[in-house]
mmCIF file of C-alpha atoms in Angstrom:
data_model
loop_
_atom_site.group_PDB
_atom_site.id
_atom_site.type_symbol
_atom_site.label_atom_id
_atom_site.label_comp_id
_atom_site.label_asym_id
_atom_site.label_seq_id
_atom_site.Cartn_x
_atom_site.Cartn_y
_atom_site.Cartn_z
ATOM 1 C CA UNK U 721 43.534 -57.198 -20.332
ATOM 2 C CA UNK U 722 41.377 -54.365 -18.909
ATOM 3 C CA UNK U 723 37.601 -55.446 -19.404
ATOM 4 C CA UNK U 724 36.433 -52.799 -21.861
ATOM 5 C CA UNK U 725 33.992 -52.165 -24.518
ATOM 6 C CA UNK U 726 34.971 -52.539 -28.004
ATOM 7 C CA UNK U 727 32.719 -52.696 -30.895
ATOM 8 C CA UNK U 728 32.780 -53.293 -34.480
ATOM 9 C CA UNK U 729 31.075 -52.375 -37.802
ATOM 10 C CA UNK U 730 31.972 -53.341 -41.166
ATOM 11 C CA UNK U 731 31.546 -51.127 -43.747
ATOM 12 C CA UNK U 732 32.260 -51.975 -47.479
ATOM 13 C CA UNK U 733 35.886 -53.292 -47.939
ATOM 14 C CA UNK U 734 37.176 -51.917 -43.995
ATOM 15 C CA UNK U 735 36.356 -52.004 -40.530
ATOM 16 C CA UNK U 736 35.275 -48.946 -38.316
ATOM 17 C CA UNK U 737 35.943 -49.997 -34.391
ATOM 18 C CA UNK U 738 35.049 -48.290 -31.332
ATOM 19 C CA UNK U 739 37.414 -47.720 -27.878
ATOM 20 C CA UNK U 740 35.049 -47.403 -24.831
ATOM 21 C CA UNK U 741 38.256 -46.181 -22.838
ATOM 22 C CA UNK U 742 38.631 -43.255 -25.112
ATOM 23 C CA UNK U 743 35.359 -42.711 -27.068
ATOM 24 C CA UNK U 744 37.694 -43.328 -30.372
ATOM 25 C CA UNK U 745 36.532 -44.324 -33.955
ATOM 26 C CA UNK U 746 39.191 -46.249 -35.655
ATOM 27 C CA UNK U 747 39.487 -47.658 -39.311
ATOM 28 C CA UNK U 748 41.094 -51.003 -39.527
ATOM 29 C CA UNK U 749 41.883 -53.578 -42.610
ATOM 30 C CA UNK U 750 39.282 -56.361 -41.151
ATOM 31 C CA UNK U 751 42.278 -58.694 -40.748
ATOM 32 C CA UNK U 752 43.640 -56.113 -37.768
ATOM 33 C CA UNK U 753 39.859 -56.186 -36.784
ATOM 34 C CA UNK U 754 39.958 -59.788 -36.227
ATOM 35 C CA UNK U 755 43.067 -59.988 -34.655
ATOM 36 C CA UNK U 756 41.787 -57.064 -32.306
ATOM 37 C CA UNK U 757 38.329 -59.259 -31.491
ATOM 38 C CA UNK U 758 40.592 -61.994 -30.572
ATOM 39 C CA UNK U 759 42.572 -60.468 -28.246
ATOM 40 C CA UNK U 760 39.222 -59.262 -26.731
ATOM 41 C CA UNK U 761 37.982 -62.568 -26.414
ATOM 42 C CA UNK U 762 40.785 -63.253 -24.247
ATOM 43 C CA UNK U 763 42.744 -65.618 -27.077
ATOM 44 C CA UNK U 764 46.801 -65.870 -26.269
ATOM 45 C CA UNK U 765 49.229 -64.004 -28.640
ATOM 46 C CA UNK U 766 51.018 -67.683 -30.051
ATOM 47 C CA UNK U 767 47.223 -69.049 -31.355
ATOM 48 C CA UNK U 768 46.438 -65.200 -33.448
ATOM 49 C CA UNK U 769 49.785 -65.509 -34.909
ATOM 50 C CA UNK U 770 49.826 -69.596 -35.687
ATOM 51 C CA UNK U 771 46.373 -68.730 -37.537
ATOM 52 C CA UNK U 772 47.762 -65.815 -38.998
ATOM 53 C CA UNK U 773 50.876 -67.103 -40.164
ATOM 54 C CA UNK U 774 49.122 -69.714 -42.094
ATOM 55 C CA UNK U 775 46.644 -67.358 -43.830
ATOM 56 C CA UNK U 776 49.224 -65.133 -44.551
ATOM 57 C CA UNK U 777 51.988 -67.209 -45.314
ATOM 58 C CA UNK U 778 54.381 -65.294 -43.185
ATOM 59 C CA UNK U 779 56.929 -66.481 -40.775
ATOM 60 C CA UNK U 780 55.094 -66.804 -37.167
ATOM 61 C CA UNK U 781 57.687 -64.396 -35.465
ATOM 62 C CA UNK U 782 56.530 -61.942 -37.442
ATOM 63 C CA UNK U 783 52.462 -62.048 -37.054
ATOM 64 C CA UNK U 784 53.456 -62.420 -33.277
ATOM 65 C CA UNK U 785 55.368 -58.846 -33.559
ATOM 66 C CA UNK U 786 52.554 -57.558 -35.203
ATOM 67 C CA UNK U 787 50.058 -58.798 -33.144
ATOM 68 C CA UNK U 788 52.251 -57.248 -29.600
ATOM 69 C CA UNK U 789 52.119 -54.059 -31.007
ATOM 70 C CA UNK U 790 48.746 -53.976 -32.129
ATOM 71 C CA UNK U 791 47.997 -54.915 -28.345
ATOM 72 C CA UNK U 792 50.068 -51.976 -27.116
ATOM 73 C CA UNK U 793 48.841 -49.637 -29.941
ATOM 74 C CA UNK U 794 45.295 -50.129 -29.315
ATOM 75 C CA UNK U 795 44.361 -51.550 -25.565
ATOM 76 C CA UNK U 796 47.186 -49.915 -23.457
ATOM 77 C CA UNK U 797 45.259 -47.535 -21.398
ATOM 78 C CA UNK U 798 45.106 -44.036 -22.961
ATOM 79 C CA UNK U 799 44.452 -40.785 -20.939
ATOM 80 C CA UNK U 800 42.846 -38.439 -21.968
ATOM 81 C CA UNK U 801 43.516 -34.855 -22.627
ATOM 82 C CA UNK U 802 41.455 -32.509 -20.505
ATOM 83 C CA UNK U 803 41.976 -29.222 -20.155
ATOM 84 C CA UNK U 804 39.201 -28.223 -17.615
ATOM 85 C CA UNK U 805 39.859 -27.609 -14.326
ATOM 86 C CA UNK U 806 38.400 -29.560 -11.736
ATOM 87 C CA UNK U 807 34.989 -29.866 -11.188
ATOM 88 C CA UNK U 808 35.001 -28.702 -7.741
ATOM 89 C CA UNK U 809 33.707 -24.687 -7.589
ATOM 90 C CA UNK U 810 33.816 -24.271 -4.147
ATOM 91 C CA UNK U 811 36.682 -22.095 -4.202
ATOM 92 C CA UNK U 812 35.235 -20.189 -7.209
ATOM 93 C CA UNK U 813 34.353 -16.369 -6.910
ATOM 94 C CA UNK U 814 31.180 -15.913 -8.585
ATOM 95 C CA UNK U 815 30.525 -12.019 -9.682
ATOM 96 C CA UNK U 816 28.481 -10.437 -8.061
ATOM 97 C CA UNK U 817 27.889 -7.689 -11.033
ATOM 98 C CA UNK U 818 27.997 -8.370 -14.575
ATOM 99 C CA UNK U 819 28.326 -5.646 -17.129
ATOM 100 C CA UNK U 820 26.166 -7.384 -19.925
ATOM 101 C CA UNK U 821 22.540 -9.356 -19.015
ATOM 102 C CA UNK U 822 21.029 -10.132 -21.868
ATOM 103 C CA UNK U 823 17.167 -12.035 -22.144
ATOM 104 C CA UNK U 824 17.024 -14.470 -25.443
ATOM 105 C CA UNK U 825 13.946 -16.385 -26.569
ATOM 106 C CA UNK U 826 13.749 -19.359 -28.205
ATOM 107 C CA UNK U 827 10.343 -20.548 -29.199
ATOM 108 C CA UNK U 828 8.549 -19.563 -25.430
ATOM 109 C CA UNK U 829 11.422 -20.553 -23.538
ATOM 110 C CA UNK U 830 13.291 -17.714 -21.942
ATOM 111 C CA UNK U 831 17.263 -17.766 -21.255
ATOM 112 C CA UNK U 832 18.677 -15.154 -19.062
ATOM 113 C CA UNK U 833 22.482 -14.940 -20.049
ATOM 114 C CA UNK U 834 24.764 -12.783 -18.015
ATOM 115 C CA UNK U 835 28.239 -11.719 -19.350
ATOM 116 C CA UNK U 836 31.188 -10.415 -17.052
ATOM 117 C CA UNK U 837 32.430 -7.999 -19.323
ATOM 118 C CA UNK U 838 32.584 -7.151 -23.592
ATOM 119 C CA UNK U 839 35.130 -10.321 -23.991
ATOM 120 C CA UNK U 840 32.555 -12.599 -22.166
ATOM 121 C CA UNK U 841 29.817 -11.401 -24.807
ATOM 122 C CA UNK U 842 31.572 -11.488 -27.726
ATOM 123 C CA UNK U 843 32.505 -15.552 -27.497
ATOM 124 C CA UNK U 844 28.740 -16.162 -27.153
ATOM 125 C CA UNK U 845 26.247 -13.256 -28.636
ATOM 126 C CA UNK U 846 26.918 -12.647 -31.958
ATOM 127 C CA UNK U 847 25.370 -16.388 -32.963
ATOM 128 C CA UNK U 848 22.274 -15.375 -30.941
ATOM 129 C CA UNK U 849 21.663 -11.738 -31.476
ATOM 130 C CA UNK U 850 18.391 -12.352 -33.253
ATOM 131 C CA UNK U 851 17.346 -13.648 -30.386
ATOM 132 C CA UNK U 852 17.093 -11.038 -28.047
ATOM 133 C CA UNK U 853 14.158 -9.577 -25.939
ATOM 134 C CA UNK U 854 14.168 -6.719 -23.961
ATOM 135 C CA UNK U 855 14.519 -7.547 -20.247
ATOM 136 C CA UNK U 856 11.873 -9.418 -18.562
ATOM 137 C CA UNK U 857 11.206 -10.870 -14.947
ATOM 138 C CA UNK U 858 10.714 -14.531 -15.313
ATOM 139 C CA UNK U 859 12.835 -16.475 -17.681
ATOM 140 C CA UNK U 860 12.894 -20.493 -17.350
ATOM 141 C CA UNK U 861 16.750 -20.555 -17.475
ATOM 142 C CA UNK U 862 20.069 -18.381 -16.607
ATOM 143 C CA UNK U 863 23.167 -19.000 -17.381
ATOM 144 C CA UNK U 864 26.514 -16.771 -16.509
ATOM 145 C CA UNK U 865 29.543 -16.666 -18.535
ATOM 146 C CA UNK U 866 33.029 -14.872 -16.655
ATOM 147 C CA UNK U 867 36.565 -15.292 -16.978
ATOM 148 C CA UNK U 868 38.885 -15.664 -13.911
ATOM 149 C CA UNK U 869 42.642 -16.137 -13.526
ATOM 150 C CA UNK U 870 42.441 -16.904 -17.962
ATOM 151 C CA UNK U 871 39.825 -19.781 -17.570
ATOM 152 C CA UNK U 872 35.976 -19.189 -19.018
ATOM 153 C CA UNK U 873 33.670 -20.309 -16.501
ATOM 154 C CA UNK U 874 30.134 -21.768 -17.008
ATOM 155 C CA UNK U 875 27.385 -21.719 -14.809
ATOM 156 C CA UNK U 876 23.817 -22.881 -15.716
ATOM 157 C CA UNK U 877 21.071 -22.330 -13.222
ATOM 158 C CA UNK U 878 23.533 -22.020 -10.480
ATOM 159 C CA UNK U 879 25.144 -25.316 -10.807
ATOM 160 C CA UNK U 880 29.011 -25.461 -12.378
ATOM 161 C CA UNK U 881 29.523 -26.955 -15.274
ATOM 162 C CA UNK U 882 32.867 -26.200 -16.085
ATOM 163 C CA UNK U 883 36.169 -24.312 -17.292
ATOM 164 C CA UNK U 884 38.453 -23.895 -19.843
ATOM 165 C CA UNK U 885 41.694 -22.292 -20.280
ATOM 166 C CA UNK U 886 41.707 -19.497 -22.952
ATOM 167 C CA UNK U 887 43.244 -21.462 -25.834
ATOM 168 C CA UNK U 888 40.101 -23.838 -25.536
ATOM 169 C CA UNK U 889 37.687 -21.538 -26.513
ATOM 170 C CA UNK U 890 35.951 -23.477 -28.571
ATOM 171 C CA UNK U 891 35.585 -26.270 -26.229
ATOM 172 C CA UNK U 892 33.816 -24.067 -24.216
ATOM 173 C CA UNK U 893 31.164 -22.984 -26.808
ATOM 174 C CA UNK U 894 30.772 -26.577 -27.629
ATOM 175 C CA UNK U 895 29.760 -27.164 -24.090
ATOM 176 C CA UNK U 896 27.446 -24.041 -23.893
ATOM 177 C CA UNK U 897 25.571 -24.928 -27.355
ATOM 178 C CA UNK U 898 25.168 -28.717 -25.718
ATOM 179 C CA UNK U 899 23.775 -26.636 -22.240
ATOM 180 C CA UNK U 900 21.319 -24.540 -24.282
ATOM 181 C CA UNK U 901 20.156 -27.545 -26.905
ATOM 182 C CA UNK U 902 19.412 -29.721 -23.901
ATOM 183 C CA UNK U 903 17.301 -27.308 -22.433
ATOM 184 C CA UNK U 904 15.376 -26.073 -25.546
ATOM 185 C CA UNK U 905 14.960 -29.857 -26.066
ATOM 186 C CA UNK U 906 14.599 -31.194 -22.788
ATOM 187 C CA UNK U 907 17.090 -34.029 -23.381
ATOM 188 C CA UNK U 908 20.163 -34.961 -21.001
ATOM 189 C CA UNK U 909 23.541 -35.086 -22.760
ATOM 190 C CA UNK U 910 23.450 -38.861 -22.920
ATOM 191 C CA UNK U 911 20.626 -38.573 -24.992
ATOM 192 C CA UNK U 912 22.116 -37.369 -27.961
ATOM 193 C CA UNK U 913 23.789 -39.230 -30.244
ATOM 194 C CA UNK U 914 26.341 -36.431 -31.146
ATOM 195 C CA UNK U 915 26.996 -32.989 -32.430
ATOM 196 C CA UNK U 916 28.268 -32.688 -36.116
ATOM 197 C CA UNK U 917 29.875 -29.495 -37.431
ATOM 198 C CA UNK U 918 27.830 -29.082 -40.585
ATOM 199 C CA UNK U 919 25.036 -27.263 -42.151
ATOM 200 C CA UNK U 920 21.322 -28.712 -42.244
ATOM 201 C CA UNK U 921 18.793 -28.057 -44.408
ATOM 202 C CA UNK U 922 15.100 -29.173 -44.710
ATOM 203 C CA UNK U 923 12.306 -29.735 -47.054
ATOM 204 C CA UNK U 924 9.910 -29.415 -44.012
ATOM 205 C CA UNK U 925 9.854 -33.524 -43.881
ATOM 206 C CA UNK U 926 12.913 -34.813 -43.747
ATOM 207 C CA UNK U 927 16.829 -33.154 -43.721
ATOM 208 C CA UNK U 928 20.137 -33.241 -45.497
ATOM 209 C CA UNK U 929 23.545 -32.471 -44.010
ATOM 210 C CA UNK U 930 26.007 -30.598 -45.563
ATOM 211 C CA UNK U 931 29.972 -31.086 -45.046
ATOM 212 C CA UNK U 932 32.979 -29.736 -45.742
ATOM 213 C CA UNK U 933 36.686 -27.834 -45.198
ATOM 214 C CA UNK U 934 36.098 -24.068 -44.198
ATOM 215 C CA UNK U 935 35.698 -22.054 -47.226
ATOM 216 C CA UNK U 936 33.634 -24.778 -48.944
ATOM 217 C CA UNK U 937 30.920 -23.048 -48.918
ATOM 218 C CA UNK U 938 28.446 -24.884 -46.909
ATOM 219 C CA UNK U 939 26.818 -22.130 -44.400
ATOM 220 C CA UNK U 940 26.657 -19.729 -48.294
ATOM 221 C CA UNK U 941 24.583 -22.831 -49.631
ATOM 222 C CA UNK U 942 22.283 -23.155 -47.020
ATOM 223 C CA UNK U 943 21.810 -19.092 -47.400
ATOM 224 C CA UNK U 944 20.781 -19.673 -50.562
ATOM 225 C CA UNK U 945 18.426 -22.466 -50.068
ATOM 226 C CA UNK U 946 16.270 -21.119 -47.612
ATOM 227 C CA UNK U 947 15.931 -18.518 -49.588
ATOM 228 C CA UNK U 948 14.802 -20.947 -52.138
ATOM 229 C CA UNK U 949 12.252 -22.523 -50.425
ATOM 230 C CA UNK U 950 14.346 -24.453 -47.514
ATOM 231 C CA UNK U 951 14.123 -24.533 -43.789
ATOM 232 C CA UNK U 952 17.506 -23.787 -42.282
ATOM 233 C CA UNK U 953 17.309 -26.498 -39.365
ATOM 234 C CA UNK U 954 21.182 -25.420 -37.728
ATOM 235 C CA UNK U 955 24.424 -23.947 -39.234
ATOM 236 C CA UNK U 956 27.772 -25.119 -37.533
ATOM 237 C CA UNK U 957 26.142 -26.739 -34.344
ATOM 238 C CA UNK U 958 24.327 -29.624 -35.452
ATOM 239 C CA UNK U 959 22.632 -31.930 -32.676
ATOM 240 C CA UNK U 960 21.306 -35.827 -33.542
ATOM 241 C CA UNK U 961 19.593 -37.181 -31.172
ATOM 242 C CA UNK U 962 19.876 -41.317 -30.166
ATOM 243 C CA UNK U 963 16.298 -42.028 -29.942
ATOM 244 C CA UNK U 964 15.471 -41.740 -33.849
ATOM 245 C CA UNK U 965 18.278 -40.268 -34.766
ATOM 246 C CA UNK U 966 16.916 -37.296 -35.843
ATOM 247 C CA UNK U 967 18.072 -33.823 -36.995
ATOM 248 C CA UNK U 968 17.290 -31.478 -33.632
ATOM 249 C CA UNK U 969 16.753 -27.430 -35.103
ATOM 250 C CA UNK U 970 19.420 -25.127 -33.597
ATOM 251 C CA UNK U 971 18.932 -21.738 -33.089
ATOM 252 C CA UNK U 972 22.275 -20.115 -33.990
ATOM 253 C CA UNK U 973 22.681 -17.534 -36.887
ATOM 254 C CA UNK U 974 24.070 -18.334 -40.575
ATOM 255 C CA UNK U 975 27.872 -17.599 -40.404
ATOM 256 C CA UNK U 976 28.559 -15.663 -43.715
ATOM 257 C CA UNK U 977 32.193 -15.351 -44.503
ATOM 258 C CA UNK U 978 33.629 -11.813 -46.093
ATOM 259 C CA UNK U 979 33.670 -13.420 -49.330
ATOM 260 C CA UNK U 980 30.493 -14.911 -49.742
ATOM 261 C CA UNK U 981 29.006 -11.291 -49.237
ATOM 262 C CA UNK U 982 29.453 -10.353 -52.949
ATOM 263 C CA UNK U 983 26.903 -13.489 -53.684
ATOM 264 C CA UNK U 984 24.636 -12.826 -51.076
ATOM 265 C CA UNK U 985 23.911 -9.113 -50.681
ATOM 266 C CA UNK U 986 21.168 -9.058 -54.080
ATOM 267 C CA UNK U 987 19.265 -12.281 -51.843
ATOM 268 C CA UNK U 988 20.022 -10.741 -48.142
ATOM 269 C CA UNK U 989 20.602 -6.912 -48.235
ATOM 270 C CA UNK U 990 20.176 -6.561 -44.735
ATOM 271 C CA UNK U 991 23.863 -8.216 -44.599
ATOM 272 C CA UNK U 992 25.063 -4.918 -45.791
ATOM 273 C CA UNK U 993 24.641 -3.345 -42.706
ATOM 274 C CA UNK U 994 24.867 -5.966 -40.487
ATOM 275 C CA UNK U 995 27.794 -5.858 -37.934
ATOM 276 C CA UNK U 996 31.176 -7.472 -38.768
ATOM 277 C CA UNK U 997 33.118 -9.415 -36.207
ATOM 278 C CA UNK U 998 36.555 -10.087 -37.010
ATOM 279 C CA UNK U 999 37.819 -13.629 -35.226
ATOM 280 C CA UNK U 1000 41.874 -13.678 -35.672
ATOM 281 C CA UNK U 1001 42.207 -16.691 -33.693
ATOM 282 C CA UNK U 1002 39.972 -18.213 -36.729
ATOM 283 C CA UNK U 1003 41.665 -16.023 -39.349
ATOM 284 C CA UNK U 1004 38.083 -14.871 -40.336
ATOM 285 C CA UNK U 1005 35.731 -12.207 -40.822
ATOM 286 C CA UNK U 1006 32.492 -13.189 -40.639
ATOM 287 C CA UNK U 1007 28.505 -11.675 -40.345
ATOM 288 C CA UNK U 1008 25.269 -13.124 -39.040
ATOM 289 C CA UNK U 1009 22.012 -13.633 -41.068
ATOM 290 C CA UNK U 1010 19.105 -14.703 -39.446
ATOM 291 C CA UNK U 1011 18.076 -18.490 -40.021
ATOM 292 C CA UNK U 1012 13.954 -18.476 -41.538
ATOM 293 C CA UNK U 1013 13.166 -21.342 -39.280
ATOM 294 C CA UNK U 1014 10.135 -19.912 -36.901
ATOM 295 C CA UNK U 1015 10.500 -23.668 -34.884
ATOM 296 C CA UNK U 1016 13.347 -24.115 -32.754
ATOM 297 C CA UNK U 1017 11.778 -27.063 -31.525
ATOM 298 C CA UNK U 1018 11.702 -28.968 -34.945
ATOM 299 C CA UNK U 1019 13.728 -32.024 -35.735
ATOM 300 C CA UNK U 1020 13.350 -34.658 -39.021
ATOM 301 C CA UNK U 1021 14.802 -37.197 -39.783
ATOM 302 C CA UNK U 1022 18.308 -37.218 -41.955
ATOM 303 C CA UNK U 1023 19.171 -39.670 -45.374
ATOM 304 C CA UNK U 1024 21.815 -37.955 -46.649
ATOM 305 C CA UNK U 1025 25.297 -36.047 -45.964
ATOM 306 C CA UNK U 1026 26.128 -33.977 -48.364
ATOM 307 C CA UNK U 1027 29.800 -32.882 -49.139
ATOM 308 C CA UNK U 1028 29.411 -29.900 -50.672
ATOM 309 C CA UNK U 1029 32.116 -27.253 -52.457
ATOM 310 C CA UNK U 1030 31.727 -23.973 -54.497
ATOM 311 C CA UNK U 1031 34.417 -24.230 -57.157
ATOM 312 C CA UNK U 1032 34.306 -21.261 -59.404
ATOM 313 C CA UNK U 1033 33.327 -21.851 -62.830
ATOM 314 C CA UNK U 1034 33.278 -25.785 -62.137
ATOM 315 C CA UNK U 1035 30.810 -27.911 -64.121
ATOM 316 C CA UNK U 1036 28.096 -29.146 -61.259
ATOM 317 C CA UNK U 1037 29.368 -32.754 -60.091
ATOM 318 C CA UNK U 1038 27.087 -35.149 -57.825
ATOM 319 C CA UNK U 1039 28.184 -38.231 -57.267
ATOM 320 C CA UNK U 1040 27.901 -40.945 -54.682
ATOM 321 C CA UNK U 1041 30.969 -41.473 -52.419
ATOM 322 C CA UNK U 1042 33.016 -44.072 -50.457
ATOM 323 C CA UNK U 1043 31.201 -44.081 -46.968
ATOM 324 C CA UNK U 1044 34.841 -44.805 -45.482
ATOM 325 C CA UNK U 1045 35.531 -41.759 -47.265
ATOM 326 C CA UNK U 1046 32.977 -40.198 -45.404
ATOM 327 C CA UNK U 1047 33.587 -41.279 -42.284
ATOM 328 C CA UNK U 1048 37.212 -40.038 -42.620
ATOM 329 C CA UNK U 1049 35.645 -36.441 -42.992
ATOM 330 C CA UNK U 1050 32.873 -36.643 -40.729
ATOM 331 C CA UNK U 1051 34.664 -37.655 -37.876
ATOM 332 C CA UNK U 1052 37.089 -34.762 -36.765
ATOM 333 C CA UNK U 1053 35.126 -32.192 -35.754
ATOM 334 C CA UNK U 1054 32.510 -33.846 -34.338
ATOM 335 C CA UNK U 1055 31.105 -34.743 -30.808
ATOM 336 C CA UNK U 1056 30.091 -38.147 -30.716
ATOM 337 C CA UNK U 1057 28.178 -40.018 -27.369
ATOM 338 C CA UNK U 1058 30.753 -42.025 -25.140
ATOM 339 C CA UNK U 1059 27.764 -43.939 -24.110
ATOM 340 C CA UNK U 1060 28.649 -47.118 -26.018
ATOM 341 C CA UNK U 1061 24.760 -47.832 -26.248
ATOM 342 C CA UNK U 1062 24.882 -44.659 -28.767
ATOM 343 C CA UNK U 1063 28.033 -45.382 -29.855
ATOM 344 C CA UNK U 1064 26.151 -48.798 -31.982
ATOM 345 C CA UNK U 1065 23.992 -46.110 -32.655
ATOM 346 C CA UNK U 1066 25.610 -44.055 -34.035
ATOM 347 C CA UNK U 1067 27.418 -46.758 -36.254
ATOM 348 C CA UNK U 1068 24.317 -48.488 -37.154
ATOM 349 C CA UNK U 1069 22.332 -44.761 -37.965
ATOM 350 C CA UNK U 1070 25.697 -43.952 -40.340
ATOM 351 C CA UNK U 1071 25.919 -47.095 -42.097
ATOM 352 C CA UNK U 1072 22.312 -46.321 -43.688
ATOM 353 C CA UNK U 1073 23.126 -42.956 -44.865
ATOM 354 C CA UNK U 1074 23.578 -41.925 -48.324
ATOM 355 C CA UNK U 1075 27.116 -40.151 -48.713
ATOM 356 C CA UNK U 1076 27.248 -37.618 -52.044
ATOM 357 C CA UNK U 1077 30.062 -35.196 -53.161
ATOM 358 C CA UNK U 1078 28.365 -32.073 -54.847
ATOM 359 C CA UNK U 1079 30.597 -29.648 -56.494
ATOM 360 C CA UNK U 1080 29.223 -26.724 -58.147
ATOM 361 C CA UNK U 1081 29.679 -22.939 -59.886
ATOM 362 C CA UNK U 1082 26.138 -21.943 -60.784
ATOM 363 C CA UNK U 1083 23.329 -21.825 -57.800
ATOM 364 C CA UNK U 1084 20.678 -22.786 -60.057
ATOM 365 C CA UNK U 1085 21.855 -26.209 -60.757
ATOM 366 C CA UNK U 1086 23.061 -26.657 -56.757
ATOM 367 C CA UNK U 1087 19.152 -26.009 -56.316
ATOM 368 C CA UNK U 1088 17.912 -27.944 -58.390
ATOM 369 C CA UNK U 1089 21.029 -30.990 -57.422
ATOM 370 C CA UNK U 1090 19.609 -30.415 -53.824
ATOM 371 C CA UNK U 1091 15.708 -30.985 -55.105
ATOM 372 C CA UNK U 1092 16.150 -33.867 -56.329
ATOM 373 C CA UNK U 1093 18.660 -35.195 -53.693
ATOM 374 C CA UNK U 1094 15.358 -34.786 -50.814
ATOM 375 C CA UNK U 1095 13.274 -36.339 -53.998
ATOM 376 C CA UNK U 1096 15.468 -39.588 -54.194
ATOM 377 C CA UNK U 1097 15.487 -38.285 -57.992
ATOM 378 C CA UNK U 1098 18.561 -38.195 -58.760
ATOM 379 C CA UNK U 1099 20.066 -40.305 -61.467
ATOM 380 C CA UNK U 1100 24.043 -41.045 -61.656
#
C-alpha cells in the first residue's frame, strides 16, 4: 500500500478522516475507521476480518468482502480533476494593451489590476469597486487578468499563476481572492488554513461565521448587523489562517441579492442607485454595498458558526447543532490546506467550535440572538 498520510478525528458518535492523496474529508462509522487504521498500519485483510467477524458476529467471508472494498474505495490512487492548463507560460502571448487598468487600495497597499477587455473586468471589479483610486505611479503589486483561446489567465507581478477554461470561472476567482489575501496579509498559501464560503461578522474582539444555502440570507444579515453596531470582517471569501486560526478581514463588497433590496433600501439607500449586475451563469441579480470595516488588515479569532436562514414570518429558533451536521455543510464549498500539518489543524480548530442553527423573521430578535451569541449569553 502506497505510504500516505491519513488522519483521524473523532467527533461525537462518527469519525471525520483525512486522504493526503486527495486533500478529502470523509465521515466514517468508527468501526470503518478502524478497519481503515488497520489497513494503514500495514495489518493483512484475513486478521481485520477474523476480529471483525467476532465483534460482529458475521460470517468471516463477509467482513473480508467488506474490508476489499473498503481498500479499493478508499486507498486506490485517485486523480484528481484539474482543469488548468499547464503551468508552463512560455508559449503564452501576454497583451501588450489592455483596455481597462484600474489602481485599488487596500489599507496603504496599492494593486494595479489590468483587464483585457469589459468581460475580463466584469469577473473581478464589481466586488472591489469601492476600492478604487485614480491612477497613480507606484503601486506595490500588479496583477493582469486576459482571456486567450477560452481560458482566463492570471498573472501576478509577472509570474504565471495559472488558467482556467471558461466553465471554471469560479475557480479562477478563488485563486485571484487567495493571490490578493496573501498579499494584503503577507502570508504564503500554505499558511492558511482554508477559505470558507460564508459571511463574518465581528464585535471588534472576536468573530462569528455565518452559513448557509444561497438565498438564506446570510450576506442580508450581515447588512444588517453592521449597521447595528458590527464590523463586517468578509462576505463570501472568508480566509482562516493556520497559525491561530484566526478570522483574516477581506476586502470584497456585501453581495445583496434582488430580493433582499426591499429590506435593505430604508438602512442602505445608496443601494437604490447602485449598479445591478445580472450573473445568468449564477441565476442571480445581485448589487454591491460597501463593507464599514476601515481595517483590511484585521483578523480575530472565531467561536462560533452560525447557520443562519430568513424564514418569513418564522418564530426566531437558536439552537445548538450536531457538529457532524456541521461539518456536512461546511465542507462543500470550501478550500481547505492540503498541507496535512493544517489539515490536524484544521480538524483540531473545528472540533472546538460552537455549531448553532438560527432561524428567524423579525431583525430585531436576529440582533439581539447574535448579541448574546458573541456574549456566551445565550440560554437553550
Amino acid at each position: 500500500m502506497k505510504k500516505t498520510t491519513t488522519l483521524y478525528k473523532v467527533i461525537e458518535d462518527k469519525t471525520i478522516t483525512w486522504f493526503e492523496d486527495n486533500n478529502e474529508y470523509v465521515i466514517l462509522e468508527n468501526t470503518t475507521a478502524n478497519v481503515l487504521k488497520r489497513l494503514k498500519n500495514g495489518d493483512t485483510v484475513k486478521e481485520i476480518a477474523t476480529v471483525l467477524s467476532k465483534e460482529l458476529a458475521v460470517p468471516i467471508e463477509k467482513t473480508i468482502d467488506f474490508i476489499i472494498e473498503l481498500e479499493k474505495s478508499f486507498f486506490n490512487t485517485k486523480t484528481s480533476k484539474n482543469s488548468e492548463l499547464g503551468d508552463d507560460s512560455k508559449d503564452i502571448k501576454r497583451p501588450q494593451n489592455f483596455d481597462f487598468i484600474k489602481f485599488y487600495k487596500i489599507n496603504d497597499i496599492v494593486f494595479k489590476i489590468s483587464f483585457l477587455s469589459e468581460k475580463e473586468l466584469s469577473l473581478v471589479h464589481p466586488k472591489f469597486a469601492h476600492l478604487v483610486i485614480d491612477n497613480v505611479t507606484n503601486f506595490q503589486n500588479e496583477f493582469e487578468v486576459f482571456i486567450n483561446t477560452n481560458f482566463i489567465f492570471l498573472f501576478v507581478n509577472n509570474v504565471f499563476i495559472g488558467s482556467w477554461s471558461s466553465k471554471d470561472v469560479h475557480y479562477f476567482q478563488g485563486k485571484f481572492s487567495m493571490e490578493l489575501i496573501q498579499k494584503i496579509h503577507q502570508k504564503e498559501e500554505d499558511q492558511w488554513l482554508g477559505v470558507f464560503h460564508a459571511s463574518a461578522i465581528s464585535n471588534g474582539k472576536k468573530s462569528m461565521l455565518f452559513l448557509g444555502d444561497s438565498g438564506n440570507g446570510k450576506s442580508t444579515s450581515l447588512a444588517i448587523l453592521q449597521a447595528n453596531g458590527f464590523t463586517c470582517l468578509a462576505d463570501d471569501f472568508v480566509p482562516v489562517d493556520a497559525k491561530k486560526q484566526e478570522v483574516y478581514s477581506f476586502p470584497a463588497a456585501i453581495s445583496i441579492k434582488k430580493n433582499s433590496l426591499k429590506t435593505l433600501l430604508p438602512i442602505y439607500p445608496e443601494l437604490e442607485t447602485s449598479a445591478e449586475y445580472n450573473f445568468v451563469r449564477l441565476n442571480k441579480i445581485v448589487r454591491y454595498l460597501k463593507p464599514n470595516n476601515d481595517d483590511f488588515f484585521a483578523h480575530l479569532p472565531c467561536n462560533d458558526l452560525v447557520f443562519i436562514k430568513y424564514e418569513k414570518d418564522a418564530e426566531l429558533s437558536c439552537k445548538e447543532i450536531s457538529k457532524i451536521d456541521a461539518f456536512q455543510q461546511l465542507i462543500p464549498d470550501s478550500w481547505l490546506s492540503p498541507k496535512t500539518e493544517n489539515a490536524q489543524i484544521f480538524l483540531d480548530w473545528f472540533t472546538g467550535l460552537k455549531c448553532y442553527q438560527l432561524t428567524y423573521s423579525e431583525n430585531e430578535k436576529m440582533i439581539a440572538t447574535v448579541s448574546k451569541l458573541f456574549t456566551d449569553d445565550l440560554a437553550f
